[in-house]
PDB file of C-alpha atoms in Angstrom:
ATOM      1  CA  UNK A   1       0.000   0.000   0.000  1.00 57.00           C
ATOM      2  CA  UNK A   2       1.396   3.423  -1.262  1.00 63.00           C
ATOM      3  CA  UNK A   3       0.384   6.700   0.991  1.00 62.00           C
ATOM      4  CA  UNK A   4       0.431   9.834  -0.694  1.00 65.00           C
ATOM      5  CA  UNK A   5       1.734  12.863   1.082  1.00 58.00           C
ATOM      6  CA  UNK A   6      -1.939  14.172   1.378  1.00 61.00           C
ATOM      7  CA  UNK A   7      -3.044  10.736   3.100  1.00 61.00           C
ATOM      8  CA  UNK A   8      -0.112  11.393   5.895  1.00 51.00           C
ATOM      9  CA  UNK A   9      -0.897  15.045   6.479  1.00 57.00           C
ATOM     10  CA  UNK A  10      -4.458  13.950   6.866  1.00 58.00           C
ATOM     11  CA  UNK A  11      -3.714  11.236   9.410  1.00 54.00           C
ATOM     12  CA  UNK A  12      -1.061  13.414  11.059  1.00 54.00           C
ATOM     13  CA  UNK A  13      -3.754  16.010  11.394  1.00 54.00           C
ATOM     14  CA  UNK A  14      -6.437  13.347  13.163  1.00 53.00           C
ATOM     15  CA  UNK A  15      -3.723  12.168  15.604  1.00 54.00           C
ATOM     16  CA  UNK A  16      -2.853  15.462  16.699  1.00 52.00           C
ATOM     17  CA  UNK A  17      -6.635  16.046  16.759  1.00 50.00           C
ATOM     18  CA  UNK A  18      -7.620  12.844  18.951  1.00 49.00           C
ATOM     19  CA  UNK A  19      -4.551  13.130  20.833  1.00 50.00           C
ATOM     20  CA  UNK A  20      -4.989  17.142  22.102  1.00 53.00           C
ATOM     21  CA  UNK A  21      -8.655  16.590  22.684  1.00 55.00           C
ATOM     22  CA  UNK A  22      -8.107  13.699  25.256  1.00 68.00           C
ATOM     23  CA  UNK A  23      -4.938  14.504  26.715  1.00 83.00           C
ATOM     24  CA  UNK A  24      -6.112  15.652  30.272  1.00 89.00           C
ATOM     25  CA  UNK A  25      -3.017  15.790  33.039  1.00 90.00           C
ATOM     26  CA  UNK A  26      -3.756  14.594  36.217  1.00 85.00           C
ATOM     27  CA  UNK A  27      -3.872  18.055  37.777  1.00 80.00           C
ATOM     28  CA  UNK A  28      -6.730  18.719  35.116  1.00 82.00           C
ATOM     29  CA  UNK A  29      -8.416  15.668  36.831  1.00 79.00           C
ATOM     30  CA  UNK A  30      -8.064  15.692  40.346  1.00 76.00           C
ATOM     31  CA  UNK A  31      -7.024  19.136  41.060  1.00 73.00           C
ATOM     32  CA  UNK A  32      -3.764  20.760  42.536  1.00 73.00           C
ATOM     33  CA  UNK A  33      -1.032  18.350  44.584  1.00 78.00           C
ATOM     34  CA  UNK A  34      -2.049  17.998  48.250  1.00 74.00           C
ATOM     35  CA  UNK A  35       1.913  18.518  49.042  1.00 75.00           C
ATOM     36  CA  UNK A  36       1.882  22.231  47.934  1.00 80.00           C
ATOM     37  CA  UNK A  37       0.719  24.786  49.920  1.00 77.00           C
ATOM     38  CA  UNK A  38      -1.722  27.321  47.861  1.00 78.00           C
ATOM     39  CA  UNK A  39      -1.535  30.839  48.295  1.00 82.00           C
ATOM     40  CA  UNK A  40      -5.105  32.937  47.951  1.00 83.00           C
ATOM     41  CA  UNK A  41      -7.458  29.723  48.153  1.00 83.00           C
ATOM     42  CA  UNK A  42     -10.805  30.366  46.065  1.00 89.00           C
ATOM     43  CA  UNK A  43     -13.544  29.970  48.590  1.00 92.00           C
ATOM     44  CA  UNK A  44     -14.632  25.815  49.111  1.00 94.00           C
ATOM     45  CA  UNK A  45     -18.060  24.680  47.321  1.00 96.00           C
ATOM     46  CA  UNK A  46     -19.740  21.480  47.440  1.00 97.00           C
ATOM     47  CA  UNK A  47     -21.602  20.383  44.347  1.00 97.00           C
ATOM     48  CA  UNK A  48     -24.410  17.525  44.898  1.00 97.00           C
ATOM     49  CA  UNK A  49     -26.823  15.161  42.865  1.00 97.00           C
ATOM     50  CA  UNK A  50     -29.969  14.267  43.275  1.00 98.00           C
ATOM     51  CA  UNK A  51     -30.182  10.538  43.908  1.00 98.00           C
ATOM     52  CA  UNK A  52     -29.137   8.045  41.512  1.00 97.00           C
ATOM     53  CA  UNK A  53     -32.639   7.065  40.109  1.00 96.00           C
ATOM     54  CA  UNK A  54     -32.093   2.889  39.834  1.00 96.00           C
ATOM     55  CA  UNK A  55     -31.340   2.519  43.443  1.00 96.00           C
ATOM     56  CA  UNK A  56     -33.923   5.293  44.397  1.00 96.00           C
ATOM     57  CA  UNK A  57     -36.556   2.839  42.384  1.00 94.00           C
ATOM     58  CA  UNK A  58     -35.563   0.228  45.077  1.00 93.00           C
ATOM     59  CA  UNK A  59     -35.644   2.281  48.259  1.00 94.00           C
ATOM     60  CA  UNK A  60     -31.982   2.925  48.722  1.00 96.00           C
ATOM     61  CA  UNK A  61     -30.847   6.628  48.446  1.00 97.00           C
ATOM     62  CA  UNK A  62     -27.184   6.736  46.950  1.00 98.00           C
ATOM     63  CA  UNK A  63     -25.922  10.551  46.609  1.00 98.00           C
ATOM     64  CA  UNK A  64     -22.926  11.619  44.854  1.00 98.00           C
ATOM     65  CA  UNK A  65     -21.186  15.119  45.806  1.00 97.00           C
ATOM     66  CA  UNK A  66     -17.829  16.525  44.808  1.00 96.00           C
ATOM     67  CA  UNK A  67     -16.143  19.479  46.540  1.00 95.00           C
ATOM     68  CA  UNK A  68     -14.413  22.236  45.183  1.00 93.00           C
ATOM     69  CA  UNK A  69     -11.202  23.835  47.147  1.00 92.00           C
ATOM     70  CA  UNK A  70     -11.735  21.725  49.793  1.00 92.00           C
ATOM     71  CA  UNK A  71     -10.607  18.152  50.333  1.00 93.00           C
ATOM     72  CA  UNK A  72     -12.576  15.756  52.446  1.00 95.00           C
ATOM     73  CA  UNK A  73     -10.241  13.769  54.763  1.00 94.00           C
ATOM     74  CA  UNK A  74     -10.707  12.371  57.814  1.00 93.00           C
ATOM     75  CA  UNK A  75      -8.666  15.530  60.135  1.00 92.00           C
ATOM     76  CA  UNK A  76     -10.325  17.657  62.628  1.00 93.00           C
ATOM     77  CA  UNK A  77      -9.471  20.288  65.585  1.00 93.00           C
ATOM     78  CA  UNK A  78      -8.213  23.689  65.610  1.00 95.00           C
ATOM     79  CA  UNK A  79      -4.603  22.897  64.209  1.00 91.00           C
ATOM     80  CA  UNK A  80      -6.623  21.956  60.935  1.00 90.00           C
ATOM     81  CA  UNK A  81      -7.821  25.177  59.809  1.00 91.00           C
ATOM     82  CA  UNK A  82      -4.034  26.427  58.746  1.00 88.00           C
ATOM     83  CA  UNK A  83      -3.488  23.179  56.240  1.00 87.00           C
ATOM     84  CA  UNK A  84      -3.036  24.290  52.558  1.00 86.00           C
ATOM     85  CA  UNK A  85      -5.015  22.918  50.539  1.00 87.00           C
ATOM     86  CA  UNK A  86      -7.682  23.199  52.546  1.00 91.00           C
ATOM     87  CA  UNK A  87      -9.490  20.198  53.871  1.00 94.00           C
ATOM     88  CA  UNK A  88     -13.126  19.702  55.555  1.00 96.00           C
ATOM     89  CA  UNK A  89     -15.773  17.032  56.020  1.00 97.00           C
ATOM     90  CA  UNK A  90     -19.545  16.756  55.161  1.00 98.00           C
ATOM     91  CA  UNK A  91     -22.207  16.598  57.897  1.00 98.00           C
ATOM     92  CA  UNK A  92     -25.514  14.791  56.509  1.00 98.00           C
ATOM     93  CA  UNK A  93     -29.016  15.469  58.058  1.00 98.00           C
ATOM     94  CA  UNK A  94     -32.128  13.513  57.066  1.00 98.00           C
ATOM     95  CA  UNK A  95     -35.379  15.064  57.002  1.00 97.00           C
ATOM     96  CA  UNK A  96     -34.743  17.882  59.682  1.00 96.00           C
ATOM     97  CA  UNK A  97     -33.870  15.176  62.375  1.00 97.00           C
ATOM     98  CA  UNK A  98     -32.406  17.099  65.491  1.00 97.00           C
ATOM     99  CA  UNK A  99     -29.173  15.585  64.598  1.00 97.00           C
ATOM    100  CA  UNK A 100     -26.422  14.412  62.317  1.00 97.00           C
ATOM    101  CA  UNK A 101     -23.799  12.474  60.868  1.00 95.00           C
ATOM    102  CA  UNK A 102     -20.205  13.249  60.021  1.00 97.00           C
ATOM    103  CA  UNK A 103     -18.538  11.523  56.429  1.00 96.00           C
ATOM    104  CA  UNK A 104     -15.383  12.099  56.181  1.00 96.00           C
ATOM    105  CA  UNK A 105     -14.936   9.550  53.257  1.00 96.00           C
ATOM    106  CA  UNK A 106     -15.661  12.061  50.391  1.00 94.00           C
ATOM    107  CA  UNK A 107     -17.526   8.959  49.138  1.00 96.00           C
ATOM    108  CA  UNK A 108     -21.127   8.325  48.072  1.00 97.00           C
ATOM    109  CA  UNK A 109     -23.440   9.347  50.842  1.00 97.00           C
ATOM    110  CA  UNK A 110     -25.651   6.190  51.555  1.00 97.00           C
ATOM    111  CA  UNK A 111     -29.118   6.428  53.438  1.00 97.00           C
ATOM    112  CA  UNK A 112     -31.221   3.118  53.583  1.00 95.00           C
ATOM    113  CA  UNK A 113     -34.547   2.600  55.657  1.00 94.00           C
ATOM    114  CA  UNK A 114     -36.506   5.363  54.446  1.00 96.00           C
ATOM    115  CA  UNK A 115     -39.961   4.560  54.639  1.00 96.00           C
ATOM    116  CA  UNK A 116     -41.779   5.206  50.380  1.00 96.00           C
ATOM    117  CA  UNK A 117     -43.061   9.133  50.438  1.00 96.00           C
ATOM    118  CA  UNK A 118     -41.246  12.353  50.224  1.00 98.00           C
ATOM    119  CA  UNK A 119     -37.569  13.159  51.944  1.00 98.00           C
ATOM    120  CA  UNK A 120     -35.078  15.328  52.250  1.00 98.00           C
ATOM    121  CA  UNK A 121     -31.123  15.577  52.523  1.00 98.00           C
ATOM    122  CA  UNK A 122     -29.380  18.316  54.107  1.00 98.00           C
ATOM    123  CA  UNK A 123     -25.523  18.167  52.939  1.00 98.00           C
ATOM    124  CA  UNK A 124     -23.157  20.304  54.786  1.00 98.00           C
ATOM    125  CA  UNK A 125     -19.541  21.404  53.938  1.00 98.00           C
ATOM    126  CA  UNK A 126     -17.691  22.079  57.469  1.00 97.00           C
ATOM    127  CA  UNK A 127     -14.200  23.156  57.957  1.00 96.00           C
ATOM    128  CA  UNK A 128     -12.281  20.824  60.817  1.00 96.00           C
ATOM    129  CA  UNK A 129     -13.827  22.587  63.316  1.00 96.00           C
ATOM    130  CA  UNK A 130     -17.614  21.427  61.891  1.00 96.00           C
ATOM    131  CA  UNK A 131     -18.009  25.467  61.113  1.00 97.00           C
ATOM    132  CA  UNK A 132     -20.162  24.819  58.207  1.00 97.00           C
ATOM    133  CA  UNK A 133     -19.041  26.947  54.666  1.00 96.00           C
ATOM    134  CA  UNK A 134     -21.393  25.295  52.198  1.00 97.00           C
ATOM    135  CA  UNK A 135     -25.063  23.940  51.896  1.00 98.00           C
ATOM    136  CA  UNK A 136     -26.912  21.856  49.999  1.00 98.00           C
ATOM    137  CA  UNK A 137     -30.391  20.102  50.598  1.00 98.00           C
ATOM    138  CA  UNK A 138     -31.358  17.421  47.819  1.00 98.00           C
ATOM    139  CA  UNK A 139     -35.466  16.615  47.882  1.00 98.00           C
ATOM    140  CA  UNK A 140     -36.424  13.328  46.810  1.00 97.00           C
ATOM    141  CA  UNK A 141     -39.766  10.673  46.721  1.00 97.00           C
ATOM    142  CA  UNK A 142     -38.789   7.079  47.621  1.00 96.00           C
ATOM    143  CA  UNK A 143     -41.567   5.232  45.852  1.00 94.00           C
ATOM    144  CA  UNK A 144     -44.086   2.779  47.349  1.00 91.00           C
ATOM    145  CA  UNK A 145     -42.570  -1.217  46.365  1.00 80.00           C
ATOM    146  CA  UNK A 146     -44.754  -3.269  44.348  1.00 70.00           C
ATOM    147  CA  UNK A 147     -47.877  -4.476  45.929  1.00 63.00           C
ATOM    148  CA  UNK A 148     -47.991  -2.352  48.891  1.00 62.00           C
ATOM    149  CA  UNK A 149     -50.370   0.582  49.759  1.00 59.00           C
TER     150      UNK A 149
END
């Protein structure tokens, strides 16, 4: 098989195309190196979902949340609040109960149990000291199962 010089430049050209628009560096992934202090930190923000609808058809309420500026780790106290980047936890409240739990996992938020009707999750951004910097409440319906009233 014989390539002309216009076939080449054409598949040079597609390359360069595929290559640039997938080439993402880590830091464009998971953000700036937790080993480097940085200087002026935007303000934190947490971003959640509503439930993911297949488990929410089954009566299990799996949310996903990502924060911004802020990474969720397991480190708390006073002592905390000078660490660059900045890190936090979430503190979840279900349906305006008179308390809460902490996640420090930065993983999906599970709630199980729920009895079918309407809900509510209060998602809370805290700094180690649990002075909470962000807020988010997610509303949901957990349906009735099959064959009951």
């Amino acid at each position: 098989m014989t390539l002309s010089w216009k076939d080449l430049i054409s598949m040079t050209a597609a390359i360069g195309i595929t290559t640039g628009a997938s080439a993402q560096t880590a830091k464009d992934i998971v953000g700036p190196s937790p080993l480097v202090a940085i200087e002026n930190e935007p303000a934190p923000k947490l971003v959640v979902d509503p439930p993911l609808a297949e488990p929410l058809s089954r009566g299990l309420v799996f949310i996903q949340y990502r924060t911004e500026n802020l990474r969720v780790v397991p480190v708390f106290g006073k002592g905390a609040l000078d660490v660059s980047p900045r890190i936090g936890h979430v503190h979840i409240t279900v349906d305006d109960a008179p308390w809460h739990f902490v996640d420090a996992s930065g993983e999906t938020i599970i709630v199980v149990g729920l009895n079918p009707g309407s809900h509510k999750v209060l998602v809370e951004l805290a700094d180690p000291t649990h002075h909470v910097i962000d807020r988010q409440i997610v509303s949901f319906d957990v349906p009735a199962k099959p064959g009951t009233p």
